[in-house]
Amino acid sequence: MHTMLYSLQEYNRKSNDDPKVSIQSYGNEIDVWSEGIILIILLCGVPLFWAANILLIVSSI
């Protein structure tokens, strides 16, 4: 729930910025990494990265 709230706050913050600034290009590597994380969650049934707050999650990645 906390992660979702953080994501919503980030989305709302970026939506007020200039659209050209918030549009970033990412390579295929990030797509493959994201798919791998989703696959692990689906197979194992638990998140790969889990912590009490967002700062600990980011530091574990």
mmCIF file of C-alpha atoms in Angstrom:
data_model
loop_
_atom_site.group_PDB
_atom_site.id
_atom_site.type_symbol
_atom_site.label_atom_id
_atom_site.label_comp_id
_atom_site.label_asym_id
_atom_site.label_seq_id
_atom_site.Cartn_x
_atom_site.Cartn_y
_atom_site.Cartn_z
ATOM 1 C CA MET A 1 0.000 0.000 0.000
ATOM 2 C CA HIS A 2 2.820 2.395 0.886
ATOM 3 C CA THR A 3 4.480 1.764 -2.479
ATOM 4 C CA MET A 4 1.238 2.495 -4.297
ATOM 5 C CA LEU A 5 0.837 5.741 -2.364
ATOM 6 C CA TYR A 6 4.419 6.724 -3.200
ATOM 7 C CA SER A 7 3.812 5.936 -6.884
ATOM 8 C CA LEU A 8 0.665 8.048 -6.917
ATOM 9 C CA GLN A 9 2.518 10.940 -5.324
ATOM 10 C CA GLU A 10 5.280 10.681 -7.919
ATOM 11 C CA TYR A 11 2.708 10.509 -10.737
ATOM 12 C CA ASN A 12 0.894 13.579 -9.456
ATOM 13 C CA ARG A 13 4.166 15.464 -9.085
ATOM 14 C CA LYS A 14 5.305 14.662 -12.607
ATOM 15 C CA SER A 15 1.932 15.449 -14.169
ATOM 16 C CA ASN A 16 2.397 19.114 -13.239
ATOM 17 C CA ASP A 17 5.780 19.346 -14.974
ATOM 18 C CA ASP A 18 6.452 20.131 -18.584
ATOM 19 C CA PRO A 19 5.601 16.983 -20.625
ATOM 20 C CA LYS A 20 8.918 17.182 -22.472
ATOM 21 C CA VAL A 21 10.790 16.956 -19.180
ATOM 22 C CA SER A 22 8.872 13.950 -17.845
ATOM 23 C CA ILE A 23 9.202 11.880 -21.043
ATOM 24 C CA GLN A 24 12.309 9.707 -20.801
ATOM 25 C CA SER A 25 13.485 6.942 -23.062
ATOM 26 C CA TYR A 26 14.538 3.627 -21.595
ATOM 27 C CA GLY A 27 16.232 0.737 -23.314
ATOM 28 C CA ASN A 28 15.068 -2.851 -23.652
ATOM 29 C CA GLU A 29 17.145 -3.800 -20.628
ATOM 30 C CA ILE A 30 14.721 -2.164 -18.206
ATOM 31 C CA ASP A 31 11.782 -3.953 -19.860
ATOM 32 C CA VAL A 32 13.501 -7.332 -19.501
ATOM 33 C CA TRP A 33 14.401 -6.556 -15.867
ATOM 34 C CA SER A 34 10.792 -5.593 -15.099
ATOM 35 C CA GLU A 35 9.450 -8.724 -16.785
ATOM 36 C CA GLY A 36 11.860 -10.827 -14.734
ATOM 37 C CA ILE A 37 10.674 -9.246 -11.485
ATOM 38 C CA ILE A 38 7.026 -9.836 -12.426
ATOM 39 C CA LEU A 39 7.784 -13.450 -13.395
ATOM 40 C CA ILE A 40 9.502 -14.113 -10.054
ATOM 41 C CA ILE A 41 6.528 -12.635 -8.171
ATOM 42 C CA LEU A 42 4.093 -14.790 -10.165
ATOM 43 C CA LEU A 43 6.121 -17.977 -9.679
ATOM 44 C CA CYS A 44 7.047 -17.487 -6.018
ATOM 45 C CA GLY A 45 3.962 -15.643 -4.848
ATOM 46 C CA VAL A 46 5.949 -13.059 -2.895
ATOM 47 C CA PRO A 47 7.713 -9.849 -3.901
ATOM 48 C CA LEU A 48 11.425 -10.203 -4.560
ATOM 49 C CA PHE A 49 12.206 -6.929 -2.803
ATOM 50 C CA TRP A 50 10.392 -6.426 0.499
ATOM 51 C CA ALA A 51 11.076 -3.936 3.279
ATOM 52 C CA ALA A 52 9.315 -1.755 5.816
ATOM 53 C CA ASN A 53 9.675 1.409 3.750
ATOM 54 C CA ILE A 54 10.487 2.575 0.243
ATOM 55 C CA LEU A 55 14.029 3.682 1.108
ATOM 56 C CA LEU A 56 14.993 0.173 2.222
ATOM 57 C CA ILE A 57 13.463 -1.331 -0.917
ATOM 58 C CA VAL A 58 15.367 1.048 -3.175
ATOM 59 C CA SER A 59 18.622 0.370 -1.335
ATOM 60 C CA SER A 60 18.166 -3.398 -1.804
ATOM 61 C CA ILE A 61 17.746 -3.003 -5.568
#
